[in-house]
Amino acid sequence: MRESQAADSPAQESAADVVIAGGGYVGLSLALALKQADPSMEVAVVDPKPMDSLARDPRASAIAAAACRMLDQLGIWDEIRATAQPINEMIVTDSKLRDTVRPVFLTFAGETGSAQGDEPFAHMIPNGAMLPALYKAALALGVRFHAPDTARDFHQAGDHVSVALASGGRIRAKLLVAADGVRSRLRDLAGIRTVHWSYGQSGIVTTVKHERPHNGRAEEHFLPAGPFAILPLPGNRSSLVWTERTGDADRLVRADDFTFELELERRFGHHLGKLELDGPRHAYPLGLTLARDFVRPRIALAGDAAHGIHPIAGQGLNLGFKDVAALAEVIVEARRLGQDIGGLDVLERYQRWRRFDTFQMGVVTDVLNRLFSNDLDVVRGIRDFGLGLVDRLPKLKGMFIREAAGFAGPAPRLLTGEAI
Ligand SMILES: Cc1cc2nc3c(=O)[nH]c(=O)nc-3n(C[C@H](O)[C@H](O)[C@H](O)COP(=O)(O)OP(=O)(O)OC[C@H]3O[C@@H](n4cnc5c(N)ncnc54)[C@H](O)[C@@H]3O)c2cc1C
């Protein structure tokens, strides 16, 4: 980030209260939350992707109950629910790749499989439904889109920030939110350093059809190379998040269908009958990236720009939605009180709210991944004893499921289903 006193040519420059760089889940839901709570706020979103490509995202995400409540409050849950699959039950196994039986060590079902009452602790939601729903709702409320375009640079100058776009335009605003993903360019330009390491693993993501119904059951199989998750989708279909060493993952993604399906069956098993690939395969390199600071004067990081974690617990986007709910609440309340929404004192409220929770989840996923992604018999013995112990303690299981549902800790209003 550079301080600049230079006046921009008004012909090139548009104005907004908040500019959000990144029209992914986090950027779009933040834009929608801000505009819904305060229709007088001018909100602009910049993204290099054309917005009509969002429906083509073939992936699906496990979205926690608290985030579903936020999507409901944002007015898009009814549309999304039609495409979503509730997760009613979850099992955890731990075995060697060659084992023919994958013994179940931990089950979340019934009371320990729901968030509150009979509310499922999570839903699987196709990204191709969630992203367009967020975009359409934000557009309808008057959010301004600069897409395809890219936030290339920004200059902070006293009471505003001026964001330079690749197209040559500029947007002058009180606050810039960097929601530009884990390799955030704006985070680097702001001089915010990260703690980062790579796991040497990649997550292969694809979709399969199977003969028999999954009955809303999610499965996490801990295998020596890392977790292999089977996540239920509507119909006899499941989304897979399959962790392998990066070299093996790349080979598998490039392999012909026959080889890929053979390797898939070795891990998936035959309990859901015959399998058939039902979507493209992609491999995502996995690492831990935690921003040391979430804010600087006139800039706030949100979502993966602030924290990229291992998908072992399916919590990355859920953390991002918590950022959205907290940041929207802080901005809207500050504006109602007539405060400067880009001022450091206001933004630090957001940082205090979110940084520790994020750090904690980063550590938990890191430890879980190290503990479960190995083949040492001693370590397996200890972790299986631990899983078995947890399985016999319903109160502890209930605590874990409430954490996974997003109901632990002081929740921002949107996550409890209330308006800001
Ligand atoms: C294999 C895998 C499985 C996962 N499964 C789950 C799950 O089940 N549940 C869950 O909660 N999380 C899951 N996650 C994590 C989740 O995908 C991320 O947390 C989520 O995508 C973060 O959203 P985001 O909007 O912050 O970033 P992104 O989705 O990365 O979006 C960033 C946006 O910024 C745009 N952009 C980039 N640079 C610029 C720029 N300079 N200017 C403007 N725009 C820019 C990009 O085009 C993009 O649209 C998973 C992750 C992986 C890798």
Coordinates of C-alpha atoms and ligand atoms in Angstrom, one line a residue:
M1 CA 0.0 0.0 0.0
R2 CA 1.3 3.5 -0.8
E3 CA 0.2 6.8 0.6
S4 CA -0.8 9.1 -2.2
Q5 CA -1.8 12.8 -2.2
A6 CA -2.1 12.9 -6.0
A7 CA -5.6 13.9 -7.1
D8 CA -7.1 11.4 -9.5
S9 CA -8.8 12.6 -12.7
P10 CA -12.5 12.6 -11.8
A11 CA -13.3 11.4 -15.3
Q12 CA -11.7 8.0 -14.4
E13 CA -12.8 7.7 -10.8
S14 CA -16.1 6.5 -9.4
A15 CA -17.1 6.7 -5.7
A16 CA -18.3 4.1 -3.2
D17 CA -18.5 3.7 0.5
V18 CA -17.0 0.2 0.4
V19 CA -15.1 -1.5 -2.4
I20 CA -14.8 -5.3 -2.1
A21 CA -12.0 -6.9 -4.2
G22 CA -13.2 -10.5 -4.8
G23 CA -16.7 -11.7 -5.9
G24 CA -16.3 -15.2 -4.4
Y25 CA -18.6 -16.4 -1.6
V26 CA -17.1 -14.0 1.0
G27 CA -17.1 -10.9 -1.2
L28 CA -20.6 -11.5 -2.6
S29 CA -22.2 -12.3 0.8
L30 CA -20.5 -9.3 2.4
A31 CA -21.8 -7.0 -0.3
L32 CA -25.3 -8.4 0.1
A33 CA -25.2 -8.1 3.9
L34 CA -24.0 -4.5 3.8
K35 CA -26.6 -3.4 1.3
Q36 CA -29.4 -5.2 3.0
A37 CA -28.7 -3.6 6.4
D38 CA -28.1 -0.1 4.9
P39 CA -29.5 0.5 1.5
S40 CA -27.9 4.0 1.4
M41 CA -24.4 2.5 1.5
E42 CA -22.7 2.4 -1.9
V43 CA -21.0 -1.0 -2.3
A44 CA -18.8 -2.0 -5.3
V45 CA -17.5 -5.5 -6.0
V46 CA -14.5 -6.1 -8.4
D47 CA -13.7 -9.6 -9.7
P48 CA -11.7 -10.8 -12.7
K49 CA -14.3 -13.5 -13.5
P50 CA -17.4 -12.7 -15.6
M51 CA -20.3 -13.1 -13.1
D52 CA -22.3 -15.2 -15.6
S53 CA -19.6 -18.0 -15.1
L54 CA -20.5 -18.5 -11.4
A55 CA -23.2 -21.2 -12.2
R56 CA -20.5 -23.3 -13.8
D57 CA -18.5 -23.9 -10.6
P58 CA -18.8 -27.8 -10.3
R59 CA -17.8 -28.0 -6.6
A60 CA -20.0 -28.2 -3.5
S61 CA -19.3 -27.0 0.1
A62 CA -20.3 -28.2 3.5
I63 CA -22.0 -25.2 5.0
A64 CA -22.6 -25.1 8.8
A65 CA -26.0 -24.5 10.4
A66 CA -25.0 -21.0 11.6
A67 CA -24.0 -19.9 8.1
C68 CA -27.3 -21.4 6.7
R69 CA -29.1 -19.1 9.1
M70 CA -27.2 -16.2 7.7
L71 CA -28.1 -17.2 4.1
D72 CA -31.7 -17.3 5.3
Q73 CA -31.5 -13.8 6.8
L74 CA -29.9 -12.6 3.6
G75 CA -33.0 -13.9 1.8
I76 CA -31.5 -16.6 -0.4
W77 CA -31.9 -19.7 1.7
D78 CA -35.2 -20.8 0.1
E79 CA -33.6 -20.8 -3.3
I80 CA -30.5 -22.6 -2.2
R81 CA -32.3 -25.1 0.0
A82 CA -33.9 -26.6 -3.1
T83 CA -30.4 -27.7 -4.3
A84 CA -29.0 -28.6 -0.8
Q85 CA -28.6 -31.9 0.9
P86 CA -28.8 -31.9 4.8
I87 CA -26.1 -33.9 6.5
N88 CA -28.0 -36.0 9.1
E89 CA -25.2 -38.2 10.2
M90 CA -21.4 -38.5 10.1
I91 CA -19.0 -41.4 10.6
V92 CA -15.3 -41.4 11.1
T93 CA -13.0 -44.3 10.2
D94 CA -9.3 -44.9 10.5
S95 CA -7.5 -47.6 8.5
K96 CA -4.7 -48.6 6.1
L97 CA -5.3 -48.2 2.4
R98 CA -5.2 -52.0 1.9
D99 CA -7.7 -52.8 4.6
T100 CA -10.9 -54.2 3.2
V101 CA -13.0 -53.1 6.2
R102 CA -12.9 -49.5 7.4
P103 CA -13.9 -49.8 11.1
V104 CA -16.1 -46.9 12.4
F105 CA -14.6 -45.2 15.5
L106 CA -16.9 -42.2 15.8
T107 CA -20.5 -41.6 14.8
F108 CA -22.5 -38.4 15.0
A109 CA -26.2 -39.2 14.6
G110 CA -29.5 -38.5 16.2
E111 CA -29.0 -35.8 19.0
T112 CA -25.3 -35.7 18.4
G113 CA -25.8 -35.3 14.6
S114 CA -27.9 -32.1 14.8
A115 CA -27.1 -28.5 15.8
Q116 CA -30.1 -27.6 17.8
G117 CA -33.4 -29.6 17.9
D118 CA -33.6 -31.3 14.6
E119 CA -31.7 -28.7 12.7
P120 CA -28.9 -30.5 10.7
F121 CA -25.4 -29.3 11.7
A122 CA -24.5 -28.7 8.1
H123 CA -25.8 -28.9 4.5
M124 CA -23.9 -29.7 1.3
I125 CA -24.6 -26.9 -1.1
P126 CA -23.5 -26.9 -4.8
N127 CA -21.4 -23.8 -5.4
G128 CA -23.1 -23.4 -8.8
A129 CA -26.3 -22.7 -6.9
M130 CA -24.9 -20.6 -4.0
L131 CA -22.7 -18.2 -6.0
P132 CA -25.4 -17.1 -8.5
A133 CA -28.0 -16.7 -5.8
L134 CA -25.7 -14.4 -3.8
Y135 CA -24.8 -12.4 -7.0
K136 CA -28.5 -12.0 -8.1
A137 CA -29.6 -10.9 -4.7
A138 CA -26.7 -8.4 -4.4
L139 CA -27.4 -7.0 -7.9
A140 CA -31.1 -6.6 -7.2
L141 CA -30.3 -4.5 -4.1
G142 CA -28.1 -2.2 -6.1
V143 CA -24.5 -3.5 -5.5
R144 CA -22.3 -2.3 -8.3
F145 CA -20.2 -4.9 -10.1
H146 CA -16.9 -4.3 -11.9
A147 CA -16.5 -7.7 -13.6
P148 CA -14.5 -8.9 -15.3
D149 CA -11.9 -6.5 -13.8
T150 CA -9.1 -6.7 -11.3
A151 CA -8.1 -4.6 -8.3
R152 CA -4.5 -4.0 -9.3
D153 CA -3.3 -1.6 -6.6
F154 CA -4.5 0.9 -4.1
H155 CA -3.4 4.2 -2.5
Q156 CA -4.5 5.3 0.9
A157 CA -4.8 9.0 1.3
G158 CA -6.2 10.5 4.5
D159 CA -10.0 9.9 4.6
H160 CA -10.2 7.6 1.6
V161 CA -8.6 4.8 -0.3
S162 CA -8.3 4.9 -4.1
V163 CA -8.4 1.5 -5.8
A164 CA -6.8 1.1 -9.2
L165 CA -8.5 -1.3 -11.6
A166 CA -6.7 -3.2 -14.4
S167 CA -9.2 -1.7 -16.9
G168 CA -7.7 1.7 -16.0
G169 CA -10.5 3.0 -13.8
R170 CA -10.4 3.9 -10.2
I171 CA -12.8 3.6 -7.3
R172 CA -12.5 6.0 -4.4
A173 CA -14.0 4.7 -1.1
K174 CA -13.8 4.9 2.7
L175 CA -12.9 1.2 3.0
L176 CA -11.4 -1.5 0.8
V177 CA -12.2 -5.1 1.8
A178 CA -9.7 -7.7 0.4
A179 CA -11.7 -10.9 -0.2
D180 CA -9.4 -11.9 -3.1
G181 CA -8.6 -15.4 -1.9
V182 CA -5.7 -17.2 -0.2
R183 CA -3.0 -15.7 -2.5
S184 CA -4.4 -12.2 -1.9
R185 CA -2.5 -9.6 -3.9
L186 CA -4.0 -6.8 -1.8
R187 CA -2.9 -8.4 1.4
D188 CA 0.7 -8.3 0.1
L189 CA 0.3 -4.7 -1.2
A190 CA -0.9 -3.7 2.3
G191 CA 2.3 -5.1 3.7
I192 CA 0.4 -7.6 5.9
R193 CA 2.7 -10.7 6.5
T194 CA 1.4 -14.2 6.9
V195 CA 2.4 -17.4 8.7
H196 CA 2.4 -19.9 5.9
W197 CA 3.4 -23.5 5.3
S198 CA 2.5 -26.1 2.7
Y199 CA 1.3 -29.6 3.7
G200 CA 2.7 -31.2 0.6
Q201 CA -0.8 -32.5 0.1
S202 CA -3.5 -31.6 -2.4
G203 CA -7.3 -32.1 -2.2
I204 CA -8.8 -33.8 -5.2
V205 CA -12.4 -32.7 -5.6
T206 CA -14.9 -34.5 -7.8
T207 CA -18.5 -35.8 -7.8
V208 CA -19.6 -39.4 -8.1
K209 CA -22.9 -41.1 -8.7
H210 CA -23.6 -44.4 -6.8
E211 CA -26.2 -47.1 -7.0
R212 CA -27.5 -46.9 -3.4
P213 CA -28.7 -43.9 -1.4
H214 CA -26.4 -42.3 1.2
N215 CA -29.3 -41.3 3.5
G216 CA -27.7 -38.0 4.2
R217 CA -24.6 -39.6 5.8
A218 CA -21.2 -38.0 5.5
E219 CA -18.1 -40.2 5.8
E220 CA -14.6 -39.1 6.8
H221 CA -12.1 -42.0 6.2
F222 CA -8.7 -41.3 7.6
L223 CA -6.1 -42.9 5.3
P224 CA -2.3 -42.7 5.5
A225 CA -2.1 -40.0 2.8
G226 CA -4.8 -37.9 4.5
P227 CA -8.6 -37.7 4.9
F228 CA -10.9 -39.0 2.2
A229 CA -14.3 -37.4 2.7
I230 CA -17.6 -38.6 1.1
L231 CA -20.1 -35.8 1.3
P232 CA -23.8 -36.4 0.4
L233 CA -25.5 -34.5 -2.5
P234 CA -29.1 -34.6 -3.5
G235 CA -30.0 -37.9 -5.2
N236 CA -27.6 -40.8 -5.3
R237 CA -24.6 -38.5 -5.7
S238 CA -21.7 -37.5 -3.4
S239 CA -19.0 -34.9 -3.5
L240 CA -15.5 -36.1 -2.7
V241 CA -12.6 -34.3 -1.0
W242 CA -9.7 -36.8 -1.4
T243 CA -6.4 -35.8 0.1
E244 CA -3.2 -37.2 -1.4
R245 CA 0.5 -36.2 -1.5
T246 CA 0.7 -33.5 -4.2
G247 CA 2.6 -35.5 -6.8
D248 CA 0.1 -38.4 -6.4
A249 CA -2.9 -36.1 -6.6
D250 CA -1.6 -34.5 -9.8
R251 CA -1.0 -37.9 -11.3
L252 CA -4.5 -39.1 -10.4
V253 CA -6.1 -36.0 -11.8
R254 CA -4.3 -36.5 -15.1
A255 CA -5.0 -40.3 -15.2
D256 CA -7.5 -41.9 -17.5
D257 CA -11.0 -42.6 -16.1
F258 CA -10.3 -46.3 -15.7
T259 CA -7.2 -45.8 -13.5
F260 CA -8.9 -43.0 -11.5
E261 CA -12.0 -45.1 -10.8
L262 CA -9.9 -48.1 -9.7
E263 CA -8.0 -45.9 -7.2
L264 CA -11.3 -44.3 -6.1
E265 CA -12.9 -47.7 -5.5
R266 CA -10.0 -48.8 -3.3
R267 CA -10.8 -45.9 -1.0
F268 CA -14.5 -45.5 -1.4
G269 CA -15.4 -49.2 -1.0
H270 CA -18.6 -50.9 -2.3
H271 CA -21.1 -50.0 0.4
L272 CA -23.0 -47.6 -1.9
G273 CA -22.9 -50.0 -4.9
K274 CA -21.5 -49.3 -8.3
L275 CA -19.7 -45.9 -8.7
E276 CA -19.6 -43.6 -11.7
L277 CA -17.7 -40.3 -12.1
D278 CA -20.1 -37.4 -12.4
G279 CA -18.0 -34.3 -12.8
P280 CA -14.5 -33.0 -13.6
R281 CA -11.6 -33.6 -11.2
H282 CA -9.4 -30.8 -9.8
A283 CA -6.6 -30.9 -7.3
Y284 CA -6.1 -28.0 -4.9
P285 CA -2.7 -27.6 -3.1
L286 CA -3.2 -27.5 0.6
G287 CA -1.5 -25.3 3.2
L288 CA -2.0 -23.2 6.2
T289 CA -1.9 -19.4 5.7
L290 CA -2.8 -17.1 8.5
A291 CA -2.5 -13.3 8.1
R292 CA -0.7 -11.7 11.1
D293 CA -3.1 -8.8 11.0
F294 CA -6.6 -8.6 9.5
V295 CA -6.7 -4.8 9.2
R296 CA -4.7 -1.7 8.3
P297 CA -6.1 1.8 8.0
R298 CA -8.9 1.7 5.3
I299 CA -8.3 -2.0 4.5
A300 CA -9.7 -5.2 6.0
L301 CA -9.1 -8.8 5.0
A302 CA -11.9 -11.3 4.9
G303 CA -12.3 -15.0 4.0
D304 CA -9.3 -16.9 2.6
A305 CA -7.4 -13.6 2.2
A306 CA -7.2 -13.7 6.0
H307 CA -6.9 -17.4 6.5
G308 CA -6.5 -20.5 4.4
I309 CA -6.8 -23.7 6.3
H310 CA -6.8 -27.5 5.6
P311 CA -10.3 -28.8 4.5
I312 CA -10.1 -31.7 7.0
A313 CA -13.0 -30.2 9.0
G314 CA -14.8 -28.5 6.1
Q315 CA -14.5 -25.1 8.0
G316 CA -12.7 -22.7 5.6
L317 CA -15.7 -21.1 4.1
N318 CA -17.6 -21.2 7.4
L319 CA -14.8 -19.1 8.9
G320 CA -15.2 -16.8 6.0
F321 CA -18.9 -16.4 6.6
K322 CA -18.2 -15.6 10.2
D323 CA -15.9 -12.8 9.0
V324 CA -18.7 -11.5 6.8
A325 CA -21.2 -11.5 9.6
A326 CA -18.8 -9.8 12.0
L327 CA -17.4 -7.2 9.5
A328 CA -20.8 -6.3 8.2
E329 CA -22.0 -5.8 11.8
V330 CA -19.0 -3.6 12.7
I331 CA -19.3 -1.5 9.5
V332 CA -23.1 -1.0 9.8
E333 CA -23.0 -0.1 13.5
A334 CA -20.1 2.4 13.0
R335 CA -22.0 4.1 10.1
R336 CA -25.1 4.3 12.3
L337 CA -23.0 6.1 14.9
G338 CA -21.5 8.4 12.4
Q339 CA -18.1 6.9 12.7
D340 CA -15.5 6.6 9.9
I341 CA -15.9 3.0 8.7
G342 CA -12.3 2.9 7.4
G343 CA -10.8 4.2 10.6
L344 CA -8.4 1.8 12.4
D345 CA -10.3 2.0 15.7
V346 CA -13.5 0.7 13.9
L347 CA -11.7 -2.0 12.0
E348 CA -9.8 -3.2 15.1
R349 CA -13.2 -4.2 16.5
Y350 CA -13.5 -6.6 13.6
Q351 CA -10.0 -7.9 14.1
R352 CA -10.5 -8.5 17.9
W353 CA -13.6 -10.4 17.1
R354 CA -12.2 -12.7 14.4
R355 CA -8.5 -13.2 14.7
F356 CA -8.4 -15.5 17.7
D357 CA -11.2 -17.8 16.5
T358 CA -9.4 -18.1 13.2
F359 CA -6.0 -18.8 14.8
Q360 CA -7.7 -21.5 16.9
M361 CA -9.3 -23.2 13.9
G362 CA -6.0 -23.0 12.0
V363 CA -4.2 -24.8 14.9
V364 CA -6.9 -27.4 15.3
T365 CA -7.0 -28.4 11.6
D366 CA -3.2 -28.4 11.5
V367 CA -2.9 -30.8 14.5
L368 CA -5.7 -33.0 13.2
N369 CA -4.0 -33.2 9.8
R370 CA -0.6 -34.1 11.3
L371 CA -2.2 -36.7 13.6
F372 CA -4.2 -38.4 11.0
S373 CA -2.1 -38.2 7.8
N374 CA 0.4 -40.9 8.8
D375 CA 0.8 -44.6 8.9
L376 CA 2.6 -45.2 12.2
D377 CA 0.9 -48.0 14.1
V378 CA 1.6 -46.3 17.5
V379 CA 0.1 -43.1 16.4
R380 CA -2.9 -44.9 15.0
G381 CA -3.4 -46.8 18.2
I382 CA -3.4 -43.6 20.3
R383 CA -5.7 -41.6 17.9
D384 CA -8.2 -44.6 17.6
F385 CA -8.3 -44.8 21.4
G386 CA -9.1 -41.1 21.5
L387 CA -11.8 -41.4 18.8
G388 CA -13.4 -44.3 20.7
L389 CA -13.3 -42.4 23.9
V390 CA -15.1 -39.4 22.3
D391 CA -17.6 -41.7 20.8
R392 CA -18.6 -42.9 24.3
L393 CA -19.1 -39.3 25.6
P394 CA -22.3 -37.8 24.2
K395 CA -21.8 -34.5 25.9
L396 CA -18.4 -34.1 24.3
K397 CA -19.8 -35.1 20.9
G398 CA -22.5 -32.6 21.3
M399 CA -19.9 -29.9 22.0
F400 CA -18.0 -30.9 18.8
I401 CA -21.1 -30.8 16.7
R402 CA -22.1 -27.4 18.1
E403 CA -18.6 -26.1 17.2
A404 CA -18.9 -27.6 13.6
A405 CA -22.4 -26.0 13.3
G406 CA -20.8 -22.6 14.1
F407 CA -22.6 -22.0 17.4
A408 CA -19.6 -21.8 19.7
G409 CA -18.3 -18.5 20.9
P410 CA -19.9 -15.0 20.6
A411 CA -21.7 -15.1 17.3
P412 CA -22.4 -12.0 15.2
R413 CA -26.1 -11.4 14.7
L414 CA -26.4 -12.7 11.1
L415 CA -25.1 -16.1 12.3
T416 CA -28.0 -16.4 14.8
G417 CA -30.5 -15.6 12.0
E418 CA -31.1 -12.0 13.2
A419 CA -30.9 -8.8 11.1
I420 CA -28.0 -6.4 11.8
Ligands
LIG1 C1 -10.4 -29.0 -1.5 C2 -11.2 -28.0 -0.7 C3 -12.4 -28.3 -0.2 C4 -13.1 -27.4 0.6 N1 -14.3 -27.7 1.2 C5 -14.9 -26.8 2.0 C6 -16.1 -27.1 2.7 O1 -16.7 -28.2 2.4 N2 -16.7 -26.2 3.5 C7 -16.0 -25.0 3.8 O2 -16.5 -24.2 4.6 N3 -14.9 -24.7 3.2 C8 -14.3 -25.5 2.3 N4 -13.2 -25.2 1.6 C9 -12.6 -23.8 1.8 C10 -13.4 -22.8 0.8 O3 -13.3 -23.3 -0.5 C11 -12.7 -21.5 0.9 O4 -12.6 -21.1 2.3 C12 -13.5 -20.4 0.2 O5 -13.5 -20.7 -1.2 C13 -13.0 -19.0 0.5 O6 -13.9 -18.1 -0.2 P1 -13.3 -16.6 -0.5 O7 -14.5 -15.9 -1.1 O8 -12.6 -16.0 0.7 O9 -12.2 -16.8 -1.6 P2 -12.2 -17.4 -3.1 O10 -13.4 -18.4 -3.2 O11 -10.9 -17.9 -3.4 O12 -12.6 -16.1 -4.0 C14 -11.7 -15.1 -4.2 C15 -12.2 -14.3 -5.3 O13 -11.4 -13.1 -5.5 C16 -11.2 -12.9 -6.9 N5 -9.9 -12.2 -7.1 C17 -8.7 -12.7 -7.0 N6 -7.8 -11.7 -7.2 C18 -8.5 -10.5 -7.3 C19 -8.1 -9.2 -7.5 N7 -6.8 -8.7 -7.5 N8 -9.1 -8.2 -7.6 C20 -10.4 -8.6 -7.5 N9 -10.8 -9.9 -7.3 C21 -9.8 -10.9 -7.2 C22 -11.2 -14.3 -7.5 O14 -11.6 -14.3 -8.9 C23 -12.3 -15.0 -6.7 O15 -13.6 -14.9 -7.2 C24 -12.5 -26.1 0.8 C25 -11.3 -25.8 0.2 C26 -10.6 -26.7 -0.5 C27 -9.3 -26.4 -1.2

